[in-house]
Amino acid sequence: MSFSAAKRKRNQQLTNLKNRSVLLGVSGGVAAYKAVELVRRLKDKGASVTVMMTGAAQQFITPLSLQIASQNTVYTSLFQEPLTHISIPAAADILVVAPATANSIAKFANGIADDMLSTAFLAFRGPVVIAPSMNGKMYEHPVVQENLKKLLSLGIVQTGPDSGPLACGEEGTGRLAEVRDIVDTVVAALTPKDLIGQKIVVTAGPTREYLDPVRFISNRSSGKMGFSVAKAARNRGAEVVLISGPTALESPQGLTFRRVDTSDQMLSALRDETERGVSALIMAAAVADFRSVRPSKAKVGKNKIPLLTCTEDIVSCIAGGEKRPFIIGFAAETGKKLDRAREKMKRKKMDMIVFNDVTEKGSGFETDTNRVVIMDKKNGVMRTGLMSKDDVADAILDRYLKIKA
Ligand code: PMT
């Protein structure tokens, strides 16, 4: 199968939300206004969105806003169009309820079906994601917790609530999860779980090699590529540890996040993880190649230019260790230097290497997209077009599964 055919197939297989139909239930909380943003972000990922609103939700936001955002009919009453409480859920791939109030959670948990959303909930067969939002004391109430426990035991996925200042003026746990996290949860819920049982460690971002307490050597890595790989592996059911140098990115939910600063710290975090057994290591981090021979404890004067040496090669250290995982490295090259990447794979004893030309527009550092060539020890070569880093991440994991099989 050509790569573009494989990519088309994977898109049909839900790597993102292309061709997916989301039924979004909005119940009556202050956070209902965030449903507009949620609809937009789901549509950005290619989903079609149909919204159902409870009566209380309409006190906070008008159906018109959600109709405009979704470019679809918004359902507000059981009697609006006969039998749509059955036909709309039947056509949906996933039901997302955001915000989910204490009242709607109680109805779902107890089979009460007295409006469009609660009736559609019972009629729907497929993955359900709920994003609770309410006052902190309400959320902590044993009755609400009992209802949630019942829903979770039925396989319903919960995202949030987050902690912080609440609309009522109190502080607590009850804020609607970030829209980004809700979308992430939806993508994860719709992704086939072909990495269950695997522990995958991913490195991301740059490292900092300190010259003195105020200066360091680093590089342009934003962490986006590594974070995409970690999230894709998590979505596909792997147990994921993401070891990241300093980045501006939020730590993703549903995985173990270890923040490091220097290459030494990255190496010791990796040794720690591999000691406990790892199926695959994916080294997307741009480890700084140079460090000071003798980092100074005090700020050095301009006349004392520090002597540099090379950092320890992390990937080679792990490849030479006793509990060696399957190793996928990256090669950041300036120009189409595939031979250099192949040589790196051999020298550093990797099983696969992902080449990217960091001088190419839309590729490499900081961008949301990348174009890569994935090579393996058995001389297999797979080229991707320019695509999102999320899609590149899935292409790498597809290749990994194929080569390991
Ligand atoms: O983070 P982004 O902004 O999204 O950018 C993505 C990226 C360009 C950083 C990523 O796609 C990428 O290419 N990562 C590897 C960068 C790199 O360090 O390449 P390299 O060719 O210098 O190193 C080869 C491999 O050896 C890499 O897997 C690297 O992690 C590893 N290495 C390098 C130096 C070192 N001391 N120890 C290592 O293990």
Short mmCIF file of C-alpha atoms and ligand atoms in Angstrom, two decimals:
data_model
loop_
_atom_site.label_atom_id
_atom_site.label_comp_id
_atom_site.label_asym_id
_atom_site.label_seq_id
_atom_site.Cartn_x
_atom_site.Cartn_y
_atom_site.Cartn_z
CA MET A 1 0.00 0.00 0.00
CA SER A 2 1.39 3.45 -0.89
CA PHE A 3 1.90 5.82 1.99
CA SER A 4 -0.90 8.16 0.90
CA ALA A 5 -3.28 5.19 0.66
CA ALA A 6 -2.15 4.09 4.12
CA LYS A 7 -2.66 7.61 5.41
CA ARG A 8 -6.14 7.79 3.87
CA LYS A 9 -6.95 4.47 5.49
CA ARG A 10 -5.65 5.64 8.86
CA ASN A 11 -7.67 8.83 8.59
CA GLN A 12 -10.71 6.65 8.01
CA GLN A 13 -9.49 4.70 11.03
CA LEU A 14 -9.85 7.80 13.18
CA THR A 15 -6.35 9.18 13.82
CA ASN A 16 -8.15 12.50 14.04
CA LEU A 17 -11.81 13.37 13.71
CA LYS A 18 -12.09 13.45 9.91
CA ASN A 19 -15.42 11.96 8.82
CA ARG A 20 -16.48 11.45 12.42
CA SER A 21 -19.83 12.53 13.74
CA VAL A 22 -19.92 13.99 17.24
CA LEU A 23 -23.16 14.38 19.17
CA LEU A 24 -22.54 17.13 21.73
CA GLY A 25 -24.88 17.44 24.70
CA VAL A 26 -24.81 20.80 26.45
CA SER A 27 -26.41 21.01 29.88
CA GLY A 28 -27.12 24.05 31.99
CA GLY A 29 -24.03 25.40 33.71
CA VAL A 30 -22.14 28.67 33.50
CA ALA A 31 -19.52 26.91 31.39
CA ALA A 32 -22.13 26.28 28.65
CA TYR A 33 -20.68 29.21 26.70
CA LYS A 34 -17.46 27.19 26.24
CA ALA A 35 -19.47 24.75 24.11
CA VAL A 36 -19.13 27.18 21.19
CA GLU A 37 -15.34 26.93 21.34
CA LEU A 38 -15.58 23.15 21.77
CA VAL A 39 -17.73 22.84 18.63
CA ARG A 40 -15.18 24.91 16.68
CA ARG A 41 -12.20 22.85 17.81
CA LEU A 42 -14.01 19.58 17.02
CA LYS A 43 -14.84 20.89 13.56
CA ASP A 44 -11.21 22.01 13.09
CA LYS A 45 -10.27 18.35 13.48
CA GLY A 46 -12.71 17.42 10.74
CA ALA A 47 -15.71 16.26 12.81
CA SER A 48 -19.31 17.07 12.01
CA VAL A 49 -21.07 18.18 15.18
CA THR A 50 -24.75 17.99 16.14
CA VAL A 51 -25.74 19.72 19.36
CA MET A 52 -28.50 18.87 21.83
CA MET A 53 -29.23 21.40 24.57
CA THR A 54 -31.14 21.00 27.81
CA GLY A 55 -33.68 23.65 28.83
CA ALA A 56 -31.29 24.97 31.49
CA ALA A 57 -28.44 25.25 28.96
CA GLN A 58 -30.62 27.64 26.95
CA GLN A 59 -30.66 30.00 29.93
CA PHE A 60 -26.90 30.42 29.50
CA ILE A 61 -26.43 30.35 25.74
CA THR A 62 -28.75 30.50 22.76
CA PRO A 63 -29.27 27.60 20.35
CA LEU A 64 -28.49 30.09 17.56
CA SER A 65 -24.85 30.45 18.69
CA LEU A 66 -24.37 26.69 18.59
CA GLN A 67 -26.27 26.42 15.31
CA ILE A 68 -23.88 28.95 13.74
CA ALA A 69 -20.80 27.27 15.24
CA SER A 70 -21.87 23.75 14.24
CA GLN A 71 -23.56 24.72 10.98
CA ASN A 72 -26.17 22.18 11.96
CA THR A 73 -29.64 22.03 13.48
CA VAL A 74 -29.56 22.30 17.28
CA TYR A 75 -31.99 20.02 19.11
CA THR A 76 -33.64 21.54 22.17
CA SER A 77 -36.85 19.58 22.64
CA LEU A 78 -38.04 16.00 22.36
CA PHE A 79 -40.94 17.19 20.25
CA GLN A 80 -38.98 19.37 17.80
CA GLU A 81 -38.78 16.64 15.12
CA PRO A 82 -40.34 13.24 15.80
CA LEU A 83 -37.93 10.38 16.58
CA THR A 84 -34.76 12.44 16.32
CA HIS A 85 -33.90 11.30 19.88
CA ILE A 86 -33.31 7.88 18.26
CA SER A 87 -32.07 8.78 14.75
CA ILE A 88 -29.49 11.43 15.80
CA PRO A 89 -27.71 9.16 18.34
CA ALA A 90 -27.83 6.29 15.84
CA ALA A 91 -25.84 8.38 13.34
CA ALA A 92 -23.23 9.58 15.87
CA ASP A 93 -19.80 8.03 16.49
CA ILE A 94 -19.45 9.51 19.95
CA LEU A 95 -21.57 11.33 22.53
CA VAL A 96 -19.82 14.14 24.41
CA VAL A 97 -21.58 15.95 27.25
CA ALA A 98 -19.91 19.27 28.10
CA PRO A 99 -20.67 20.78 30.46
CA ALA A 100 -22.25 17.86 32.30
CA THR A 101 -24.13 19.23 35.31
CA ALA A 102 -24.96 17.34 38.52
CA ASN A 103 -28.53 17.08 37.21
CA SER A 104 -27.64 15.55 33.85
CA ILE A 105 -25.14 13.18 35.50
CA ALA A 106 -27.87 12.06 37.92
CA LYS A 107 -30.31 11.49 35.05
CA PHE A 108 -27.77 9.46 33.06
CA ALA A 109 -26.85 7.36 36.11
CA ASN A 110 -30.46 6.61 36.96
CA GLY A 111 -32.02 6.17 33.55
CA ILE A 112 -34.23 9.23 33.76
CA ALA A 113 -35.24 10.23 30.25
CA ASP A 114 -37.35 13.37 30.37
CA ASP A 115 -35.73 15.58 27.73
CA MET A 116 -33.90 15.36 24.41
CA LEU A 117 -30.39 14.86 25.84
CA SER A 118 -31.22 12.32 28.55
CA THR A 119 -33.34 10.34 26.09
CA ALA A 120 -30.60 10.42 23.44
CA PHE A 121 -28.12 9.23 26.12
CA LEU A 122 -30.15 6.04 26.60
CA ALA A 123 -30.60 5.56 22.85
CA PHE A 124 -26.89 5.97 22.05
CA ARG A 125 -24.57 2.97 21.62
CA GLY A 126 -20.91 3.96 21.46
CA PRO A 127 -18.24 5.83 23.41
CA VAL A 128 -19.46 8.53 25.78
CA VAL A 129 -17.29 11.33 27.20
CA ILE A 130 -18.58 13.53 30.00
CA ALA A 131 -16.98 16.75 31.20
CA PRO A 132 -18.53 17.62 34.58
CA SER A 133 -18.78 21.26 35.65
CA MET A 134 -20.38 22.56 38.82
CA ASN A 135 -19.72 24.11 42.22
CA GLY A 136 -16.91 22.32 44.12
CA LYS A 137 -19.10 21.29 47.07
CA MET A 138 -21.72 19.92 44.69
CA TYR A 139 -19.04 17.96 42.83
CA GLU A 140 -17.68 16.47 46.04
CA HIS A 141 -21.15 15.45 47.30
CA PRO A 142 -21.25 11.66 47.79
CA VAL A 143 -24.40 11.42 45.66
CA VAL A 144 -22.68 13.05 42.66
CA GLN A 145 -19.56 10.92 43.23
CA GLU A 146 -21.73 7.78 43.45
CA ASN A 147 -23.48 8.67 40.18
CA LEU A 148 -20.14 9.29 38.47
CA LYS A 149 -18.76 6.02 39.79
CA LYS A 150 -21.74 4.22 38.28
CA LEU A 151 -21.22 5.92 34.90
CA LEU A 152 -17.48 5.18 34.90
CA SER A 153 -18.19 1.53 35.72
CA LEU A 154 -20.27 1.43 32.54
CA GLY A 155 -17.23 2.52 30.51
CA ILE A 156 -18.12 6.18 30.24
CA VAL A 157 -15.01 8.36 30.08
CA GLN A 158 -14.74 11.42 32.33
CA THR A 159 -12.51 14.41 31.64
CA GLY A 160 -12.02 17.05 34.33
CA PRO A 161 -13.27 18.86 36.25
CA ASP A 162 -10.27 21.12 36.83
CA SER A 163 -9.52 22.96 40.05
CA GLY A 164 -9.34 26.72 40.51
CA PRO A 165 -11.65 29.73 40.92
CA LEU A 166 -15.30 28.86 40.24
CA ALA A 167 -18.05 31.07 38.85
CA CYS A 168 -19.74 31.21 42.28
CA GLY A 169 -16.64 32.95 43.69
CA GLU A 170 -15.40 29.88 45.57
CA GLU A 171 -12.19 27.96 44.88
CA GLY A 172 -12.50 24.25 44.26
CA THR A 173 -12.73 21.35 41.86
CA GLY A 174 -15.56 21.92 39.43
CA ARG A 175 -14.26 23.93 36.48
CA LEU A 176 -15.03 22.50 33.06
CA ALA A 177 -11.91 20.78 31.66
CA GLU A 178 -9.99 22.84 29.13
CA VAL A 179 -11.54 22.59 25.66
CA ARG A 180 -8.16 21.29 24.40
CA ASP A 181 -8.32 18.41 26.92
CA ILE A 182 -11.92 17.57 26.01
CA VAL A 183 -10.97 17.38 22.31
CA ASP A 184 -7.94 15.24 23.23
CA THR A 185 -10.20 12.86 25.16
CA VAL A 186 -12.61 12.61 22.22
CA VAL A 187 -9.76 11.77 19.81
CA ALA A 188 -8.40 9.20 22.28
CA ALA A 189 -11.82 7.61 22.75
CA LEU A 190 -12.20 7.14 18.99
CA THR A 191 -8.70 5.80 18.32
CA PRO A 192 -8.21 2.03 17.85
CA LYS A 193 -6.11 0.60 20.71
CA ASP A 194 -3.34 -1.24 18.91
CA LEU A 195 -0.59 -0.47 21.47
CA ILE A 196 -2.23 -1.94 24.55
CA GLY A 197 0.29 -3.72 26.78
CA GLN A 198 3.25 -1.68 25.51
CA LYS A 199 5.24 0.77 27.60
CA ILE A 200 6.58 3.54 25.38
CA VAL A 201 9.00 6.19 26.56
CA VAL A 202 9.18 9.35 24.46
CA THR A 203 11.66 12.21 24.83
CA ALA A 204 10.81 15.71 23.65
CA GLY A 205 12.05 19.28 23.61
CA PRO A 206 15.55 20.66 24.00
CA THR A 207 17.97 20.22 26.86
CA ARG A 208 19.83 23.08 28.54
CA GLU A 209 23.53 22.78 29.23
CA TYR A 210 24.50 25.43 31.75
CA LEU A 211 27.66 27.50 31.35
CA ASP A 212 26.93 29.28 34.63
CA PRO A 213 23.76 29.99 36.66
CA VAL A 214 22.42 32.45 34.07
CA ARG A 215 23.57 31.12 30.69
CA PHE A 216 23.04 27.88 28.87
CA ILE A 217 23.49 26.18 25.48
CA SER A 218 20.25 24.91 23.95
CA ASN A 219 18.39 24.77 20.63
CA ARG A 220 15.09 25.66 18.92
CA SER A 221 13.11 22.52 19.78
CA SER A 222 9.57 23.38 20.91
CA GLY A 223 8.72 19.83 22.00
CA LYS A 224 5.79 19.65 19.55
CA MET A 225 7.04 16.57 17.68
CA GLY A 226 7.75 14.56 20.82
CA PHE A 227 4.49 15.59 22.48
CA SER A 228 2.57 14.49 19.36
CA VAL A 229 4.28 11.08 19.47
CA ALA A 230 3.54 10.69 23.19
CA LYS A 231 -0.13 11.62 22.77
CA ALA A 232 -0.57 9.36 19.74
CA ALA A 233 0.93 6.39 21.64
CA ARG A 234 -1.32 7.15 24.62
CA ASN A 235 -4.39 7.38 22.36
CA ARG A 236 -3.51 3.99 20.92
CA GLY A 237 -3.51 2.38 24.36
CA ALA A 238 0.19 2.36 25.32
CA GLU A 239 1.41 3.19 28.81
CA VAL A 240 3.43 6.32 28.02
CA VAL A 241 6.19 8.14 29.84
CA LEU A 242 7.04 11.51 28.31
CA ILE A 243 10.42 12.88 29.36
CA SER A 244 10.64 16.47 28.25
CA GLY A 245 13.15 19.26 28.37
CA PRO A 246 11.87 22.82 28.95
CA THR A 247 8.99 23.73 26.61
CA ALA A 248 5.99 26.04 26.68
CA LEU A 249 3.60 23.11 26.14
CA GLU A 250 1.06 21.93 28.74
CA SER A 251 1.78 18.47 30.14
CA PRO A 252 -0.68 16.10 28.44
CA GLN A 253 -3.18 14.14 30.51
CA GLY A 254 -3.27 10.34 30.66
CA LEU A 255 0.48 9.75 30.68
CA THR A 256 3.42 10.05 33.05
CA PHE A 257 5.18 13.36 32.50
CA ARG A 258 8.78 13.83 33.66
CA ARG A 259 10.22 17.28 33.23
CA VAL A 260 14.04 17.55 32.95
CA ASP A 261 16.43 20.36 32.22
CA THR A 262 19.85 19.01 31.24
CA SER A 263 21.01 16.06 29.11
CA ASP A 264 22.37 14.41 32.26
CA GLN A 265 18.92 14.59 33.84
CA MET A 266 17.33 13.20 30.65
CA LEU A 267 19.77 10.29 30.65
CA SER A 268 19.20 9.46 34.30
CA ALA A 269 15.37 9.63 33.86
CA LEU A 270 15.69 7.30 30.87
CA ARG A 271 17.95 4.86 32.75
CA ASP A 272 15.43 4.83 35.54
CA GLU A 273 12.58 4.00 33.13
CA THR A 274 14.47 1.39 31.05
CA GLU A 275 15.58 -0.33 34.26
CA ARG A 276 11.87 -1.04 34.91
CA GLY A 277 11.33 -2.42 31.39
CA VAL A 278 10.30 -0.47 28.29
CA SER A 279 8.94 -1.77 24.97
CA ALA A 280 10.11 1.18 22.85
CA LEU A 281 12.07 4.40 23.26
CA ILE A 282 11.29 7.23 20.82
CA MET A 283 14.00 9.91 21.01
CA ALA A 284 12.40 13.01 19.50
CA ALA A 285 14.28 15.29 21.90
CA ALA A 286 16.90 17.63 20.51
CA VAL A 287 19.57 16.89 23.09
CA ALA A 288 22.11 19.70 23.14
CA ASP A 289 25.37 18.42 21.68
CA PHE A 290 27.73 20.64 23.65
CA ARG A 291 28.21 21.49 27.29
CA SER A 292 30.73 23.42 29.31
CA VAL A 293 33.75 21.40 30.46
CA ARG A 294 33.37 22.97 33.89
CA PRO A 295 30.06 24.78 34.50
CA SER A 296 30.70 27.70 36.84
CA LYS A 297 28.72 28.12 40.08
CA ALA A 298 28.96 31.92 39.70
CA LYS A 299 28.28 34.12 36.69
CA VAL A 300 31.47 34.24 34.61
CA GLY A 301 32.90 37.44 33.19
CA LYS A 302 32.85 38.12 29.43
CA ASN A 303 36.58 37.68 29.23
CA LYS A 304 36.33 34.02 30.37
CA ILE A 305 34.90 32.16 27.37
CA PRO A 306 34.01 28.64 28.61
CA LEU A 307 35.66 25.56 27.11
CA LEU A 308 33.13 23.20 25.54
CA THR A 309 32.94 19.43 25.24
CA CYS A 310 30.32 17.00 23.85
CA THR A 311 27.38 15.82 25.94
CA GLU A 312 26.98 12.10 26.59
CA ASP A 313 25.16 10.43 23.71
CA ILE A 314 21.96 9.38 25.46
CA VAL A 315 20.60 7.06 22.81
CA SER A 316 23.91 5.14 22.55
CA CYS A 317 24.03 4.72 26.34
CA ILE A 318 20.52 3.23 26.39
CA ALA A 319 21.24 1.06 23.31
CA GLY A 320 24.29 -0.37 25.07
CA GLY A 321 22.41 -1.10 28.30
CA GLU A 322 21.22 -4.49 29.50
CA LYS A 323 17.49 -3.88 29.24
CA ARG A 324 17.58 -2.42 25.76
CA PRO A 325 14.19 -1.36 24.35
CA PHE A 326 13.34 -1.07 20.64
CA ILE A 327 14.92 2.30 19.78
CA ILE A 328 13.55 4.90 17.37
CA GLY A 329 15.77 7.95 17.00
CA PHE A 330 15.38 11.14 15.02
CA ALA A 331 17.90 12.83 12.72
CA ALA A 332 17.64 16.59 12.41
CA GLU A 333 19.57 17.39 9.23
CA THR A 334 20.10 20.53 7.20
CA GLY A 335 19.44 19.31 3.65
CA LYS A 336 18.47 15.95 2.18
CA LYS A 337 21.25 14.08 3.97
CA LEU A 338 19.61 10.67 4.25
CA ASP A 339 22.99 8.93 4.35
CA ARG A 340 23.98 10.87 7.45
CA ALA A 341 20.74 9.76 9.11
CA ARG A 342 21.37 6.14 8.11
CA GLU A 343 24.90 6.37 9.49
CA LYS A 344 23.52 7.81 12.79
CA MET A 345 21.08 4.91 13.06
CA LYS A 346 23.96 2.42 12.73
CA ARG A 347 26.46 4.26 14.93
CA LYS A 348 23.94 4.86 17.73
CA LYS A 349 22.53 1.30 17.42
CA MET A 350 18.96 2.40 16.75
CA ASP A 351 16.33 0.13 15.21
CA MET A 352 14.63 2.94 13.30
CA ILE A 353 15.40 6.57 12.52
CA VAL A 354 13.12 9.43 11.53
CA PHE A 355 14.86 11.88 9.21
CA ASN A 356 13.65 15.47 8.98
CA ASP A 357 15.21 18.29 6.99
CA VAL A 358 14.98 21.17 9.44
CA THR A 359 15.72 23.75 6.72
CA GLU A 360 12.62 22.79 4.74
CA LYS A 361 9.55 25.07 5.05
CA GLY A 362 6.98 23.58 7.42
CA SER A 363 9.40 20.92 8.72
CA GLY A 364 11.52 20.41 11.79
CA PHE A 365 11.72 22.87 14.67
CA GLU A 366 8.72 24.79 16.08
CA THR A 367 6.26 24.11 13.23
CA ASP A 368 2.96 22.26 13.65
CA THR A 369 3.79 20.17 10.58
CA ASN A 370 6.65 17.96 9.48
CA ARG A 371 7.80 15.91 6.49
CA VAL A 372 9.88 12.87 7.40
CA VAL A 373 11.60 9.79 5.99
CA ILE A 374 11.32 6.79 8.29
CA MET A 375 14.17 4.31 7.86
CA ASP A 376 14.86 1.03 9.60
CA LYS A 377 17.75 -1.38 10.09
CA LYS A 378 16.43 -3.70 7.37
CA ASN A 379 16.72 -0.90 4.77
CA GLY A 380 13.00 -0.15 4.78
CA VAL A 381 12.22 3.43 3.77
CA MET A 382 8.91 5.27 4.12
CA ARG A 383 8.42 8.92 3.12
CA THR A 384 5.60 11.08 4.35
CA GLY A 385 4.27 14.19 2.70
CA LEU A 386 4.05 17.44 4.64
CA MET A 387 1.47 16.72 7.34
CA SER A 388 0.58 17.60 10.92
CA LYS A 389 3.00 16.38 13.58
CA ASP A 390 0.07 14.36 14.99
CA ASP A 391 -0.19 12.49 11.68
CA VAL A 392 3.60 12.05 11.48
CA ALA A 393 3.45 10.55 14.99
CA ASP A 394 0.86 8.01 13.86
CA ALA A 395 2.93 7.17 10.77
CA ILE A 396 5.95 6.44 13.02
CA LEU A 397 3.86 4.24 15.33
CA ASP A 398 2.32 2.40 12.33
CA ARG A 399 5.81 1.69 11.04
CA TYR A 400 6.99 0.58 14.49
CA LEU A 401 4.14 -1.92 14.77
CA LYS A 402 4.82 -3.25 11.27
CA ILE A 403 8.53 -3.70 11.83
CA LYS A 404 8.12 -5.30 15.25
CA ALA A 405 5.48 -7.72 13.97
O1 PMT B 1 10.50 19.95 19.06
P1 PMT B 1 10.05 20.47 17.72
O2 PMT B 1 10.10 21.99 17.64
O3 PMT B 1 8.70 19.91 17.32
O4 PMT B 1 11.09 19.97 16.62
C1 PMT B 1 11.18 18.62 16.29
C2 PMT B 1 12.64 18.16 16.14
C3 PMT B 1 13.25 18.84 14.92
C4 PMT B 1 13.46 18.49 17.38
C5 PMT B 1 12.58 16.59 15.95
O5 PMT B 1 11.81 16.29 14.83
C6 PMT B 1 13.98 16.01 15.81
O6 PMT B 1 14.56 15.94 14.74
N1 PMT B 1 14.57 15.55 16.95
C7 PMT B 1 15.98 15.09 17.05
C8 PMT B 1 16.91 16.28 17.10
C9 PMT B 1 18.35 15.85 17.21
O7 PMT B 1 18.94 16.01 18.23
O8 PMT B 1 18.84 15.26 16.13
P2 PMT B 1 20.38 14.76 15.96
O9 PMT B 1 20.45 14.35 14.55
O10 PMT B 1 21.31 15.81 16.45
O11 PMT B 1 20.51 13.51 16.92
C10 PMT B 1 20.24 12.17 16.51
C11 PMT B 1 19.57 11.39 17.65
O12 PMT B 1 20.48 11.27 18.74
C12 PMT B 1 18.31 12.03 18.19
O13 PMT B 1 17.34 11.04 18.39
C13 PMT B 1 18.78 12.65 19.50
O14 PMT B 1 17.71 12.65 20.45
C14 PMT B 1 19.88 11.72 19.92
N2 PMT B 1 20.94 12.35 20.76
C15 PMT B 1 21.60 13.46 20.32
C16 PMT B 1 22.60 14.02 21.10
C17 PMT B 1 22.91 13.42 22.35
N3 PMT B 1 23.83 13.93 23.13
N4 PMT B 1 22.24 12.33 22.74
C18 PMT B 1 21.29 11.78 21.97
O15 PMT B 1 20.67 10.77 22.36
#
